[in-house]
mmCIF file of C-alpha atoms (C1' of nucleotides) in Angstrom:
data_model
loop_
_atom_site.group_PDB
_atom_site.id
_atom_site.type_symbol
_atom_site.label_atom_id
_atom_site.label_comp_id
_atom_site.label_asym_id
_atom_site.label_seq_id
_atom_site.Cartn_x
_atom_site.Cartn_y
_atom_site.Cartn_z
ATOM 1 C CA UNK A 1 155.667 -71.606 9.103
ATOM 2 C CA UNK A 2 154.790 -74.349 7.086
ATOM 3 C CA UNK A 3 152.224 -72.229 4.735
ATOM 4 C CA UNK A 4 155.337 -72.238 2.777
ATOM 5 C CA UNK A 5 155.665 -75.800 2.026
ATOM 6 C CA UNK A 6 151.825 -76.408 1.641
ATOM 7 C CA UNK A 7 151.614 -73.353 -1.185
ATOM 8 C CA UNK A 8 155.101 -74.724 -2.829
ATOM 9 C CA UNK A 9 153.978 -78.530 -2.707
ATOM 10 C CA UNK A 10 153.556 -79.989 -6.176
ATOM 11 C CA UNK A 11 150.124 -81.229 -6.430
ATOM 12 C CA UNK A 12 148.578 -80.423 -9.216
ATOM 13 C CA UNK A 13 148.933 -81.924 -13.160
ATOM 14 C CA UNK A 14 148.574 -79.165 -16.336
ATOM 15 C CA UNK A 15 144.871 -80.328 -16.760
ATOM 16 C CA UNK A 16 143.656 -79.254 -13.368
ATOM 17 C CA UNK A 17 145.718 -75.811 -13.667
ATOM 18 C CA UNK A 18 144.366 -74.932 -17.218
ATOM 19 C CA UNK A 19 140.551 -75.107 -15.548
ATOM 20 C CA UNK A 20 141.967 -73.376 -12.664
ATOM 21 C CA UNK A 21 143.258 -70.690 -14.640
ATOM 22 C CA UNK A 22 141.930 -71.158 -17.882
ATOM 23 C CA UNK A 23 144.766 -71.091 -19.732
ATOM 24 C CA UNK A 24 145.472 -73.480 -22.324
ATOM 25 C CA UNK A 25 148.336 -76.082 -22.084
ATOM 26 C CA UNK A 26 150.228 -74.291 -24.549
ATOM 27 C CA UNK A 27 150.516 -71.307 -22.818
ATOM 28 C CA UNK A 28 151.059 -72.697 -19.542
ATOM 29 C CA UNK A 29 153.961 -74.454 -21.569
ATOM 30 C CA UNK A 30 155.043 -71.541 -23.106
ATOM 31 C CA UNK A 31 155.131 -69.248 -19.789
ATOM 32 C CA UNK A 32 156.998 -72.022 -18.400
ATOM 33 C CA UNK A 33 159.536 -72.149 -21.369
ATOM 34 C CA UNK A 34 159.768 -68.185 -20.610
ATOM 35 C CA UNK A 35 161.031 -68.949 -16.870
ATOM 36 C CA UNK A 36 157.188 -67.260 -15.419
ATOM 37 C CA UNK A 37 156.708 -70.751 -13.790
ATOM 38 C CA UNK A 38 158.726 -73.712 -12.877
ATOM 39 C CA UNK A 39 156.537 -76.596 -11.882
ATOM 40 C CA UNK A 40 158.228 -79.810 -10.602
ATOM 41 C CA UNK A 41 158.542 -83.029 -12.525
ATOM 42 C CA UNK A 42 157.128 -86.808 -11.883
ATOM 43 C CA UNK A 43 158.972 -89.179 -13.007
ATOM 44 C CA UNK A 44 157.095 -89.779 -15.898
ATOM 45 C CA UNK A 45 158.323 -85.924 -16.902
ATOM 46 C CA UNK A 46 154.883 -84.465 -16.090
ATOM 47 C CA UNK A 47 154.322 -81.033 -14.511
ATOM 48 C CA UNK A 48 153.429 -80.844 -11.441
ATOM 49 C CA UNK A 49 152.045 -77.346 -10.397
ATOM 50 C CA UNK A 50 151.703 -75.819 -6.529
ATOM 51 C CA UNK A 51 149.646 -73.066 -5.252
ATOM 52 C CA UNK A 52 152.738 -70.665 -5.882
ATOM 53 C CA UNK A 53 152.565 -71.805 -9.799
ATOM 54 C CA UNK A 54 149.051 -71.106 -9.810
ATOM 55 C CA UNK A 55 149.102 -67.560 -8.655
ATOM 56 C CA UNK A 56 151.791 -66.819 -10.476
ATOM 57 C CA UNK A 57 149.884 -68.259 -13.635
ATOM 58 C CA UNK A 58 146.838 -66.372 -12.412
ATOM 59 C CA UNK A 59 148.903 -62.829 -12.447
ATOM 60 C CA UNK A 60 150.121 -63.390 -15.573
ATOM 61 C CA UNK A 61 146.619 -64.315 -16.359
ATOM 62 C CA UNK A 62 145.680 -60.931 -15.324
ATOM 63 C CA UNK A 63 148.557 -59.051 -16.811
ATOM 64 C CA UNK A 64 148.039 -60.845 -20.016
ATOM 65 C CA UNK A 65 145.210 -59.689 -19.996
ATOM 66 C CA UNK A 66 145.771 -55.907 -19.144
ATOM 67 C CA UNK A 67 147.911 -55.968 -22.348
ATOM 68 C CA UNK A 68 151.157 -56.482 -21.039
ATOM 69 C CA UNK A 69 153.275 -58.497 -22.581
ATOM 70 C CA UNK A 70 155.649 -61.494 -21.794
ATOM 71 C CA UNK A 71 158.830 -59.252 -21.489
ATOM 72 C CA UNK A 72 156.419 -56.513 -19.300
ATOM 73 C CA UNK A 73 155.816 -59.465 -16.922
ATOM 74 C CA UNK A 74 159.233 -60.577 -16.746
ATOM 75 C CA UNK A 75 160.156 -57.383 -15.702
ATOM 76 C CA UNK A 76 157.346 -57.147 -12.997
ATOM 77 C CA UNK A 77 158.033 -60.165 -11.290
ATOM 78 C CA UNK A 78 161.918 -59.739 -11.618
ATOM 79 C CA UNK A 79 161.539 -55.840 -10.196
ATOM 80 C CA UNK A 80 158.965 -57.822 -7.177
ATOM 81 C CA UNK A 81 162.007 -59.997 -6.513
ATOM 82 C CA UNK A 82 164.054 -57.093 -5.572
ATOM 83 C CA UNK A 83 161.310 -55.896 -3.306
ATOM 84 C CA UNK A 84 161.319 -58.928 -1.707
ATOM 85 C CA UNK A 85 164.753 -59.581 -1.679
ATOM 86 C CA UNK A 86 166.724 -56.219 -1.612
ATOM 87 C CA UNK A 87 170.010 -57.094 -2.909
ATOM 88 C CA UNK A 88 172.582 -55.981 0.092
ATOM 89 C CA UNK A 89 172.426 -52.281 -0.380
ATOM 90 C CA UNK A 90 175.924 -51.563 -1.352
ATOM 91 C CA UNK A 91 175.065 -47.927 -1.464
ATOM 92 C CA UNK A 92 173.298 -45.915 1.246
ATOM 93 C CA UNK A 93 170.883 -43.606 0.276
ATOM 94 C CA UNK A 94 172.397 -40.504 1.687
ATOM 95 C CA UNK A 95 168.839 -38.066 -0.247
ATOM 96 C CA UNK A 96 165.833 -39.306 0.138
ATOM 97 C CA UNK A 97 165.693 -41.708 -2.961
ATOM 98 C CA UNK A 98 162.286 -43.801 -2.739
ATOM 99 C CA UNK A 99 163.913 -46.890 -4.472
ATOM 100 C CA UNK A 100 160.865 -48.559 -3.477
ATOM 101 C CA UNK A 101 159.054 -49.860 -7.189
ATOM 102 C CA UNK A 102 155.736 -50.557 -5.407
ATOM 103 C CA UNK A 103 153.865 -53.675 -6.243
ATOM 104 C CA UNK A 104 150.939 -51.763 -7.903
ATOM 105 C CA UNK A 105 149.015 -54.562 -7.359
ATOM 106 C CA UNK A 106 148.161 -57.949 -5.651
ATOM 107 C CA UNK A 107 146.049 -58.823 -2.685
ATOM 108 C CA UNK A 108 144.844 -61.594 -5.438
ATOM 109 C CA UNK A 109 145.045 -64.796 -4.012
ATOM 110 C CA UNK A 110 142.967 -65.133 -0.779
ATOM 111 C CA UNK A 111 139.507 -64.640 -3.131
ATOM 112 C CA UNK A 112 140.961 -66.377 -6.064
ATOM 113 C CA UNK A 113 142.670 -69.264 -4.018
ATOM 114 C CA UNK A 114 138.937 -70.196 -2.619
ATOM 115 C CA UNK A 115 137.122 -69.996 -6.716
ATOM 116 C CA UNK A 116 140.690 -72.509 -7.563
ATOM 117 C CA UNK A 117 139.921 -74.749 -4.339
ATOM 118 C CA UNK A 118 136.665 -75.357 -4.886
ATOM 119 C CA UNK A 119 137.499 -76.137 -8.933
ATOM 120 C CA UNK A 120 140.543 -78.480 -8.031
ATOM 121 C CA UNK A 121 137.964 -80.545 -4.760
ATOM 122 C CA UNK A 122 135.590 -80.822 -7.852
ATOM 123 C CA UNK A 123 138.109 -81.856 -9.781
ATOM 124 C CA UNK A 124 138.868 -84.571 -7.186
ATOM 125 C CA UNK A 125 135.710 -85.714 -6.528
ATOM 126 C CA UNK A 126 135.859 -86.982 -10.208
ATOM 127 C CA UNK A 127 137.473 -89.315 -9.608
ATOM 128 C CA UNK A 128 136.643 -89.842 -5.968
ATOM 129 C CA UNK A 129 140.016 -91.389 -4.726
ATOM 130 C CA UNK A 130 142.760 -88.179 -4.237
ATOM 131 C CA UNK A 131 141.015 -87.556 -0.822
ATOM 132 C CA UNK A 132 143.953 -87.478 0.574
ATOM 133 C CA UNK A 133 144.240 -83.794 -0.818
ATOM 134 C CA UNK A 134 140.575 -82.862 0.877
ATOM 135 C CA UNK A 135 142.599 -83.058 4.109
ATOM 136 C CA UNK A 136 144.871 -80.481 3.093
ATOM 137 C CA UNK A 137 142.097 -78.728 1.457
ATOM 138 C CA UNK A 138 140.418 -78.399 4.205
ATOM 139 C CA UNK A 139 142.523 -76.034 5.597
ATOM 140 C CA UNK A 140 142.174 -73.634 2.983
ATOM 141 C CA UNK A 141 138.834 -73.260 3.907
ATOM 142 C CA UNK A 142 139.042 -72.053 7.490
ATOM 143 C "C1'" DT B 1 143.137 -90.971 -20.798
ATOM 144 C "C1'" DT B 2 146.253 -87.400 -20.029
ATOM 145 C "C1'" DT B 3 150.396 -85.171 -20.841
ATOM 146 C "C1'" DC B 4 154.877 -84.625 -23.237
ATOM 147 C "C1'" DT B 5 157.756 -82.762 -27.060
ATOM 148 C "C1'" DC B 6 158.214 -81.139 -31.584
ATOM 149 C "C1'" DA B 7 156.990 -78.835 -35.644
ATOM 150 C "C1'" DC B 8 154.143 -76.100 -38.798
ATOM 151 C "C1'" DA B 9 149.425 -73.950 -41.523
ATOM 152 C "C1'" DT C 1 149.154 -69.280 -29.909
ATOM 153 C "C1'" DG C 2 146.522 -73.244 -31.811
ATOM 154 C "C1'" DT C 3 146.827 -77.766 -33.403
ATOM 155 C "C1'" DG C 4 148.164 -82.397 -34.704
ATOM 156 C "C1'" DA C 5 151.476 -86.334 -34.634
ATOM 157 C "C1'" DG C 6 153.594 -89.995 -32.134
ATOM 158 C "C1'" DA C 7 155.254 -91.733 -27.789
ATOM 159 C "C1'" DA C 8 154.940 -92.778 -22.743
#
DNA sequence: TTTCTCACA
DNA sequence: TGTGAGAA
């Protein structure tokens, strides 16, 4: 139960995520300024990205991509967080109504996770002192 | 050096 | 969205 905490853990500045994702700053930025992401803060008011972020940048990566556009993905993710979080049904479905919106897609991560790991170790190994992430790494790669 | 915010060709 | 300025 602590998967949570390791994939929401802030570890990773704007430069690492733009090679992970290869997005450019300014879009990372501007997905964050449209509420897609919401990476912590240092003190020094940098962004600090976790495995969550990443995915998420990664779909909309994807989406982007597929030609959808910012407002499409809002709408995905916000229609995902009523999957996930099914707001108390107030009204029982007395017919058969399949109020489920299906997550067309997403088994992403697991693959991509391993291609980002393996960037962000480089990454460290540049400047060979952030072992103390390899650690953590390390159980990625099981 | 890297990232931040702001503003504009 | 890209890019550059000026600061931290």
């Amino acid at each position: 139960m602590s998967s949570h905490i390791r994939r929401s853990m802030p570890l990773f500045p704007i430069g690492i995520v733009m090679q992970l994702t290869g997005l450019s700053a300014r879009q990372i930025r501007y997905y964050e300024e449209h509420g897609l992401v919401s990476p912590a803060r240092t003190e020094g008011n940098r962004r600090l990205f976790s495995f969550n972020d990443i995915d998420r940048l990664l779909e909309i990566k994807d989406l982007i991509e597929q030609g959808v556009n910012l407002a499409g993905i809002k709408q995905i993710f916000a229609s995902r967080k009523q999957a996930e979080q099914p707001e108390q049904p107030k009204q029982p479905n007395k017919s058969n109504t399949p109020a489920t919106p299906k997550v067309v897609k997403q088994d992403l991560s697991e693959e991509e996770l391993r291609e980002l790991l393996r960037t962000e170790l480089m990454q460290a190994g540049r400047f060979n002192r952030a072992t103390l992430r390899q650690g953590d790494m390390a159980r990625f790669f099981h």
